[in-house]
Coordinates of C-alpha atoms and ligand atoms in Angstrom, one line a residue:
M1 CA -25.4 -2.0 -30.9
S2 CA -22.5 -1.3 -28.6
T3 CA -19.8 1.3 -28.6
S4 CA -16.9 2.7 -26.6
M5 CA -16.7 6.1 -24.9
G6 CA -14.1 8.1 -23.1
L7 CA -11.3 6.2 -24.7
S8 CA -7.9 7.3 -23.6
S9 CA -4.5 5.7 -23.2
S10 CA -3.9 3.4 -20.3
S11 CA -0.8 1.5 -19.6
R12 CA -2.5 -1.8 -19.0
L13 CA -4.5 -1.5 -22.1
P14 CA -3.4 -1.1 -25.7
K15 CA -4.2 2.3 -26.9
N16 CA -7.4 2.6 -29.0
R17 CA -7.9 -1.2 -29.2
A18 CA -10.6 -3.3 -28.0
V19 CA -10.1 -4.5 -24.4
N20 CA -9.3 -8.2 -24.0
R21 CA -11.9 -8.9 -21.4
Q22 CA -11.0 -12.6 -21.1
Q23 CA -7.4 -11.6 -20.1
L24 CA -8.6 -8.9 -17.8
F25 CA -11.1 -11.0 -15.9
S26 CA -8.8 -14.1 -15.7
T27 CA -6.9 -12.3 -12.9
I28 CA -9.9 -11.6 -10.6
K29 CA -9.6 -13.1 -7.1
R30 CA -12.2 -11.1 -5.2
V31 CA -15.5 -9.6 -6.4
V32 CA -18.2 -7.5 -4.9
V33 CA -21.7 -8.1 -6.5
K34 CA -24.4 -5.6 -5.9
V35 CA -28.1 -6.5 -6.5
G36 CA -31.0 -4.0 -6.5
S37 CA -34.5 -4.7 -5.3
S38 CA -35.8 -5.0 -8.8
T39 CA -33.5 -8.0 -9.4
L40 CA -34.8 -9.7 -6.3
T41 CA -38.5 -9.0 -6.3
E42 CA -41.6 -10.2 -8.1
G43 CA -44.6 -8.0 -7.8
T44 CA -44.5 -6.6 -4.3
D45 CA -42.4 -9.2 -2.5
L46 CA -39.1 -10.9 -2.6
S47 CA -38.9 -13.7 -5.2
L48 CA -37.3 -16.8 -3.7
I49 CA -36.7 -18.1 -7.2
K50 CA -34.7 -15.0 -8.2
M51 CA -32.8 -15.1 -4.9
E52 CA -32.0 -18.8 -5.4
R53 CA -30.7 -18.2 -8.9
L54 CA -28.4 -15.4 -7.6
V55 CA -27.1 -17.5 -4.7
E56 CA -26.5 -20.5 -6.9
E57 CA -24.4 -18.3 -9.3
L58 CA -22.5 -16.7 -6.4
S59 CA -21.8 -20.2 -4.9
Q60 CA -20.4 -21.3 -8.2
V61 CA -18.1 -18.2 -8.4
K62 CA -16.9 -19.1 -4.9
Q63 CA -16.3 -22.7 -5.8
N64 CA -14.2 -21.5 -8.7
G65 CA -11.9 -19.9 -6.2
I66 CA -13.1 -16.3 -6.3
E67 CA -14.0 -14.6 -3.0
V68 CA -17.4 -13.1 -3.0
V69 CA -19.0 -10.2 -1.1
L70 CA -22.7 -9.5 -1.8
V71 CA -24.3 -6.0 -1.3
T72 CA -28.0 -6.4 -1.4
S73 CA -31.2 -4.3 -1.4
G74 CA -34.6 -5.7 -0.9
A75 CA -35.3 -5.1 2.8
I76 CA -37.8 -2.4 2.3
A77 CA -39.5 -4.3 -0.6
A78 CA -39.7 -7.4 1.6
G79 CA -41.1 -5.5 4.6
R80 CA -43.7 -3.6 2.5
G81 CA -44.9 -6.9 1.1
R82 CA -45.5 -8.1 4.7
L83 CA -47.0 -4.8 5.9
A84 CA -49.1 -4.3 2.9
H85 CA -52.2 -3.6 5.0
Y86 CA -50.5 -0.6 6.7
F87 CA -49.0 0.7 3.5
Q88 CA -52.3 0.7 1.5
D89 CA -53.5 4.1 2.7
S90 CA -50.1 5.8 3.3
A91 CA -48.0 7.7 0.9
G92 CA -45.7 4.6 0.7
S93 CA -48.4 2.6 -1.1
T94 CA -47.6 4.4 -4.3
L95 CA -44.0 3.5 -4.2
D96 CA -42.3 1.0 -6.5
P97 CA -40.1 -1.2 -4.2
S98 CA -37.1 -0.4 -6.4
Q99 CA -37.7 3.3 -5.9
S100 CA -38.6 3.3 -2.3
T101 CA -35.2 4.3 -0.8
K102 CA -34.9 7.2 -3.2
V103 CA -38.2 8.5 -2.1
A104 CA -37.2 8.0 1.5
S105 CA -34.1 10.0 1.1
C106 CA -35.9 12.9 -0.6
N107 CA -38.4 13.4 2.2
S108 CA -35.8 14.3 4.8
G109 CA -37.6 13.1 7.9
I110 CA -40.6 15.5 7.8
N111 CA -42.9 13.2 5.9
P112 CA -43.9 10.2 8.0
V113 CA -43.1 8.0 5.0
I114 CA -39.5 7.7 6.3
P115 CA -40.3 6.0 9.6
E116 CA -42.7 3.8 7.7
L117 CA -40.1 2.8 5.3
Q118 CA -37.6 2.2 8.1
A119 CA -40.2 0.0 9.8
A120 CA -40.6 -1.9 6.5
A121 CA -36.8 -2.3 6.3
A122 CA -36.7 -3.6 9.8
V123 CA -39.4 -6.2 9.1
G124 CA -37.9 -7.0 5.7
Q125 CA -34.3 -7.2 6.6
I126 CA -34.9 -10.3 8.7
H127 CA -36.6 -12.1 5.9
L128 CA -34.0 -11.0 3.3
M129 CA -31.1 -12.2 5.4
Y130 CA -32.8 -15.3 6.5
G131 CA -33.5 -16.1 2.8
Y132 CA -29.8 -15.7 2.0
K133 CA -28.8 -17.8 5.1
Q134 CA -31.0 -20.6 4.0
L135 CA -30.1 -20.5 0.3
F136 CA -26.3 -20.2 0.9
E137 CA -26.5 -23.2 3.2
Q138 CA -28.3 -25.1 0.6
F139 CA -25.3 -24.6 -1.7
G140 CA -22.8 -25.4 1.1
H141 CA -21.8 -21.9 2.1
L142 CA -22.0 -19.8 5.3
A143 CA -23.3 -16.3 4.9
A144 CA -22.8 -13.4 7.4
M145 CA -24.9 -10.2 7.8
I146 CA -23.4 -6.7 7.9
L147 CA -25.4 -3.5 8.1
V148 CA -23.7 -0.2 7.6
T149 CA -24.2 3.6 7.4
Q150 CA -22.3 6.5 6.1
D151 CA -21.0 7.2 9.6
D152 CA -19.3 3.8 9.6
F153 CA -17.3 4.7 6.4
D154 CA -16.6 8.2 7.6
H155 CA -14.9 7.3 10.9
R156 CA -11.5 5.8 10.4
Q157 CA -11.8 3.5 13.3
R158 CA -15.2 2.1 12.4
Y159 CA -14.0 1.8 8.8
T160 CA -11.0 -0.3 10.0
H161 CA -13.3 -2.5 12.1
I162 CA -15.5 -3.2 9.1
S163 CA -12.5 -3.9 7.0
D164 CA -11.0 -6.3 9.6
T165 CA -14.3 -8.1 10.0
L166 CA -14.8 -8.5 6.3
R167 CA -11.3 -9.7 5.7
T168 CA -11.6 -12.2 8.5
L169 CA -14.9 -13.5 7.1
L170 CA -13.3 -13.9 3.7
R171 CA -10.4 -15.8 5.2
F172 CA -12.9 -18.1 6.9
G173 CA -14.6 -18.7 3.6
V174 CA -17.8 -17.0 4.6
I175 CA -19.8 -14.9 2.2
P176 CA -20.6 -11.4 3.7
V177 CA -24.0 -10.0 2.8
I178 CA -24.2 -6.3 3.3
N179 CA -27.1 -3.8 3.3
E180 CA -27.6 -0.2 4.6
N181 CA -28.8 -0.1 8.2
D182 CA -32.0 1.7 7.3
T183 CA -33.2 2.0 11.0
V184 CA -30.5 4.4 12.0
A185 CA -29.6 5.8 8.6
V186 CA -31.4 9.1 8.0
D187 CA -30.1 12.5 6.7
E188 CA -26.5 13.0 7.4
I189 CA -25.5 9.4 8.0
K190 CA -27.5 7.9 5.2
V191 CA -25.5 6.7 2.2
G192 CA -28.9 6.5 0.5
D193 CA -28.1 4.0 -2.2
N194 CA -26.5 0.7 -2.3
D195 CA -24.6 1.5 -5.5
T196 CA -22.4 3.8 -3.5
I197 CA -22.2 1.4 -0.6
S198 CA -21.0 -1.3 -3.0
A199 CA -18.3 1.0 -4.3
Y200 CA -17.2 1.8 -0.7
V201 CA -17.1 -1.9 0.1
T202 CA -15.1 -2.7 -3.1
N203 CA -12.5 -0.2 -2.1
L204 CA -12.5 -1.3 1.5
V205 CA -11.8 -5.0 0.8
E206 CA -9.7 -4.1 -2.2
A207 CA -11.8 -6.2 -4.5
D208 CA -10.6 -6.5 -8.2
L209 CA -14.1 -6.0 -9.5
L210 CA -17.5 -4.4 -8.6
L211 CA -20.3 -6.0 -10.6
I212 CA -23.6 -4.1 -10.4
L213 CA -26.6 -6.1 -11.4
S214 CA -29.2 -3.7 -12.7
D215 CA -32.6 -3.8 -14.4
Q216 CA -30.8 -2.5 -17.5
A217 CA -28.3 -4.2 -19.7
G218 CA -25.6 -1.6 -19.0
F219 CA -24.9 2.1 -19.5
Y220 CA -26.6 3.6 -22.6
T221 CA -26.0 6.8 -24.5
R222 CA -29.5 7.8 -23.5
D223 CA -32.3 6.3 -21.4
P224 CA -33.2 3.2 -23.4
R225 CA -36.7 3.1 -21.9
K226 CA -37.5 6.4 -23.6
Y227 CA -35.2 6.4 -26.6
P228 CA -35.1 3.2 -28.6
E229 CA -32.2 4.5 -30.6
A230 CA -30.0 4.6 -27.4
E231 CA -26.8 2.6 -27.7
L232 CA -25.2 0.4 -25.1
I233 CA -21.7 1.5 -24.3
S234 CA -19.5 -1.5 -24.0
T235 CA -16.4 0.1 -22.4
I236 CA -15.8 3.3 -20.6
I237 CA -12.1 4.1 -20.1
Q238 CA -12.6 7.5 -18.6
I239 CA -15.6 9.1 -16.9
T240 CA -15.9 12.3 -18.7
D241 CA -18.4 15.2 -18.3
E242 CA -20.2 13.7 -21.4
I243 CA -20.8 10.5 -19.5
R244 CA -21.8 12.3 -16.3
A245 CA -24.3 14.3 -18.4
A246 CA -25.6 11.1 -20.0
A247 CA -26.2 9.7 -16.6
G248 CA -28.2 12.8 -15.7
G249 CA -30.1 13.1 -12.4
A250 CA -32.7 10.8 -11.0
G251 CA -35.9 11.1 -13.0
T252 CA -34.5 13.8 -15.3
E253 CA -35.3 14.0 -19.0
K254 CA -31.8 13.3 -20.1
G255 CA -30.9 10.7 -17.5
T256 CA -30.3 7.2 -18.5
G257 CA -32.5 6.0 -15.6
G258 CA -30.9 5.2 -12.2
M259 CA -27.5 5.6 -13.7
Q260 CA -26.3 8.6 -11.7
T261 CA -25.4 6.6 -8.6
K262 CA -23.8 3.9 -10.8
I263 CA -21.5 6.5 -12.4
R264 CA -20.7 7.8 -8.9
A265 CA -19.8 4.2 -7.9
A266 CA -17.7 3.8 -11.0
E267 CA -15.8 7.0 -10.2
I268 CA -15.1 5.7 -6.7
V269 CA -14.0 2.2 -7.9
T270 CA -12.0 3.2 -10.9
G271 CA -10.4 6.1 -9.1
A272 CA -8.8 3.6 -6.7
G273 CA -7.6 1.5 -9.7
E274 CA -10.2 -1.2 -9.9
I275 CA -12.8 -2.2 -12.5
M276 CA -16.6 -2.1 -12.5
V277 CA -19.3 -3.7 -14.7
I278 CA -23.0 -2.9 -15.0
A279 CA -24.9 -5.8 -16.3
D280 CA -28.5 -7.0 -16.6
G281 CA -29.4 -8.9 -13.4
S282 CA -32.4 -10.7 -15.0
Q283 CA -30.2 -12.4 -17.6
P284 CA -29.5 -16.0 -16.6
L285 CA -25.9 -16.8 -15.7
V286 CA -24.9 -13.2 -16.1
I287 CA -22.3 -13.3 -13.3
N288 CA -20.6 -16.2 -15.0
Q289 CA -20.7 -14.5 -18.3
V290 CA -19.1 -11.3 -17.0
L291 CA -16.4 -13.2 -15.1
S292 CA -15.5 -15.4 -18.1
G293 CA -14.9 -12.2 -20.1
R294 CA -17.9 -12.2 -22.3
E295 CA -18.9 -8.9 -23.9
V296 CA -21.9 -8.2 -21.7
G297 CA -22.9 -5.0 -20.0
T298 CA -20.7 -2.0 -19.6
L299 CA -17.1 -2.2 -18.4
F300 CA -15.6 0.8 -16.6
L301 CA -11.8 0.8 -16.5
P302 CA -9.5 2.8 -14.3
P303 CA -7.5 5.7 -15.8
D304 CA -4.3 4.1 -14.8
A305 CA -4.6 0.4 -14.2
T306 CA -1.0 -0.1 -13.1
R307 CA -1.4 1.9 -9.9
R308 CA -3.9 0.5 -7.4
M309 CA -4.4 2.9 -4.5
S310 CA -3.4 1.9 -1.0
A311 CA -6.3 1.1 1.5
R312 CA -5.7 4.3 3.5
R313 CA -5.7 6.5 0.4
R314 CA -8.9 5.0 -0.8
W315 CA -10.5 5.9 2.5
I316 CA -9.3 9.5 2.3
A317 CA -10.3 10.1 -1.3
Y318 CA -13.3 7.8 -2.0
S319 CA -15.0 6.5 1.2
R320 CA -16.4 9.6 2.7
P321 CA -18.1 12.8 1.5
T322 CA -15.9 15.8 0.8
R323 CA -17.0 18.6 3.2
G324 CA -15.4 21.6 1.6
V325 CA -13.2 22.9 -1.2
L326 CA -9.8 24.7 -1.0
F327 CA -9.1 26.7 -4.2
V328 CA -5.4 27.0 -4.6
D329 CA -3.0 29.0 -6.8
D330 CA -0.9 27.6 -9.6
G331 CA 2.2 27.4 -7.5
A332 CA 0.5 25.4 -4.8
K333 CA -1.0 23.0 -7.3
K334 CA 2.4 22.5 -8.9
A335 CA 4.0 21.9 -5.5
L336 CA 1.4 19.3 -4.6
T337 CA 1.1 17.5 -8.0
T338 CA 4.8 17.4 -9.0
G339 CA 6.8 18.3 -5.9
G340 CA 5.2 15.9 -3.5
K341 CA 4.7 18.8 -1.1
S342 CA 2.1 19.6 1.6
L343 CA -0.5 22.3 1.2
L344 CA 0.4 25.4 3.1
P345 CA -1.9 28.3 4.0
S346 CA 0.0 30.6 1.6
G347 CA -1.2 28.7 -1.5
I348 CA -4.9 28.9 -0.7
R349 CA -6.9 31.6 -2.4
H350 CA -10.5 30.7 -1.4
V351 CA -12.4 28.3 0.8
S352 CA -15.9 27.0 0.6
G353 CA -17.9 24.6 2.7
D354 CA -18.2 23.9 6.4
F355 CA -15.6 21.4 7.6
K356 CA -13.8 20.6 10.8
F357 CA -10.4 19.1 11.6
G358 CA -9.9 15.7 10.0
D359 CA -12.6 16.0 7.4
T360 CA -11.9 15.3 3.7
V361 CA -11.8 18.3 1.5
S362 CA -11.2 18.8 -2.2
C363 CA -8.4 20.8 -3.7
C364 CA -9.3 22.7 -6.9
D365 CA -7.2 24.8 -9.2
G366 CA -8.1 28.2 -10.7
N367 CA -10.2 26.5 -13.3
Q368 CA -12.4 24.9 -10.6
Q369 CA -10.9 21.5 -11.5
E370 CA -10.5 19.2 -8.6
F371 CA -7.1 17.6 -8.6
A372 CA -6.6 16.2 -5.1
R373 CA -8.4 15.4 -1.8
G374 CA -7.0 15.3 1.7
L375 CA -7.6 15.4 5.4
V376 CA -7.6 19.0 6.6
N377 CA -5.8 20.2 9.8
Y378 CA -8.0 23.3 10.3
T379 CA -11.7 24.1 10.4
A380 CA -13.3 26.1 7.6
Q381 CA -13.4 29.1 9.8
E382 CA -9.7 28.9 10.7
T383 CA -8.7 28.2 7.1
K384 CA -10.5 31.4 6.0
Q385 CA -8.5 33.3 8.5
I386 CA -5.1 31.9 7.5
L387 CA -5.4 31.6 3.7
G388 CA -2.8 33.4 1.8
K389 CA -0.7 33.9 4.9
H390 CA 2.9 32.7 5.6
T391 CA 3.3 30.0 8.2
R392 CA 5.1 32.4 10.6
Q393 CA 2.0 34.6 10.8
L394 CA -0.2 31.8 12.0
Q395 CA 0.6 32.3 15.7
K396 CA -0.5 35.9 15.5
I397 CA -3.7 35.1 13.6
I398 CA -5.1 32.1 15.4
G399 CA -3.0 31.8 18.6
N400 CA -1.8 28.3 19.4
F401 CA -1.4 26.3 16.3
Y402 CA -0.3 22.8 15.8
Y403 CA 0.3 22.4 12.1
D404 CA 2.3 24.3 9.5
E405 CA 0.3 22.6 6.8
V406 CA -3.4 22.8 6.0
I407 CA -3.1 19.4 4.5
H408 CA 0.0 17.3 5.2
R409 CA 1.3 15.4 2.1
D410 CA 0.8 12.1 3.9
N411 CA -2.9 12.8 4.1
L412 CA -3.2 14.1 0.5
V413 CA -4.3 12.0 -2.5
L414 CA -3.8 13.2 -6.0
L415 CA -6.7 12.2 -8.2
K416 CA -5.6 10.1 -11.1
S417 CA -7.7 11.9 -13.7
S418 CA -5.7 15.1 -12.8
Q419 CA -2.4 13.3 -13.7
N420 CA -3.4 12.4 -17.3
Ligands
LIG501 N1 -31.4 -0.5 2.0 C1 -32.5 -0.6 1.1 C2 -33.3 -1.9 1.1 O1 -32.8 -2.9 1.6 C3 -32.1 -0.4 -0.3 C4 -31.2 0.7 -0.7 C5 -31.0 0.8 -2.3 O2 -31.6 0.0 -3.0 O3 -30.1 1.5 -2.7 O4 -34.4 -1.9 0.7

């Protein structure tokens, strides 16, 4: 049984009526498809049959005139299969390939399981990518390999370089195949999951759709593996607290199983004005079914589909972690949301987090509701010193200063959910 949640008005969609998926998907020109290890593996190794099925479908999509970017997992799984004799006695041997990265990111470098998993990824990446190269060639397409880390999305220049490379590859008709660079990605610079990477990539190339192929049929009201009465939600128009709660945390009682990162991905993608679908990767021809507008999986719609965010604004608001929060008063909130103004020190009441010049920070109102994100002109320390003060007092408090604004309006992005 399927249902709808978080229904609200949206200008592209008739209020409270079923979404016409056929119409919606008929306009898609560029798609990012994300596959998890479980969709690509059989037992403890990559399944060439599963990979071939995926590549054949993607090739078909491309032949139909839609540009394709693939975000893939499977390196650790492929490497562990080939290093099985080393993994037998280590902590890694207990890992399910589809869970391996989550475990790696939990162990924060102290447990030797991380270098082992990185070694597995290094061994596996070459097989994974070689597999894609061979298979795409078989179907008449060229593939290109791109490995990324959080750092690459954080830095404006690197971000732009990835964007330029991807756009050029797409112009050349090449299919980019992307994975996290597990060798260098630990702690701070690790995105940690390919759901989030795929959302970053969707925003970066301004794709019309992110399709996440999962081991579940979509997003359920509860974890369907534990609760048979759980219902598949067919359309989510707004990511509400109810939906975040249903996604739960990894391995929590309430969680719907691996859905937390998918909801985060949906927030990133729909926040920028694009759509996302979660569908069952094991279902034959599922990509084709989604793109032809069939009622499969869960569709996430943007709060306001008429306003697609510019590439730079996507980078500010959705491609890097927020490093702190500025709590502002009502007057400042009004000036930012309806007056198109910059954020001045006088409107800030409280600061949290540890950020430096140029980081992305959140702006929250008195009810702790986040309504904007922006690039900050001062460090956390400086902002604490100048909050509540008039601009003319800045010189006296922190000596030489270069900005009247803590966040200039050109570097401020209002979050769409705050404008409903
Ligand atoms: N980079 C990891 C791998 O290739 C996967 C990360 C993930 O599944 O989220 O195995």
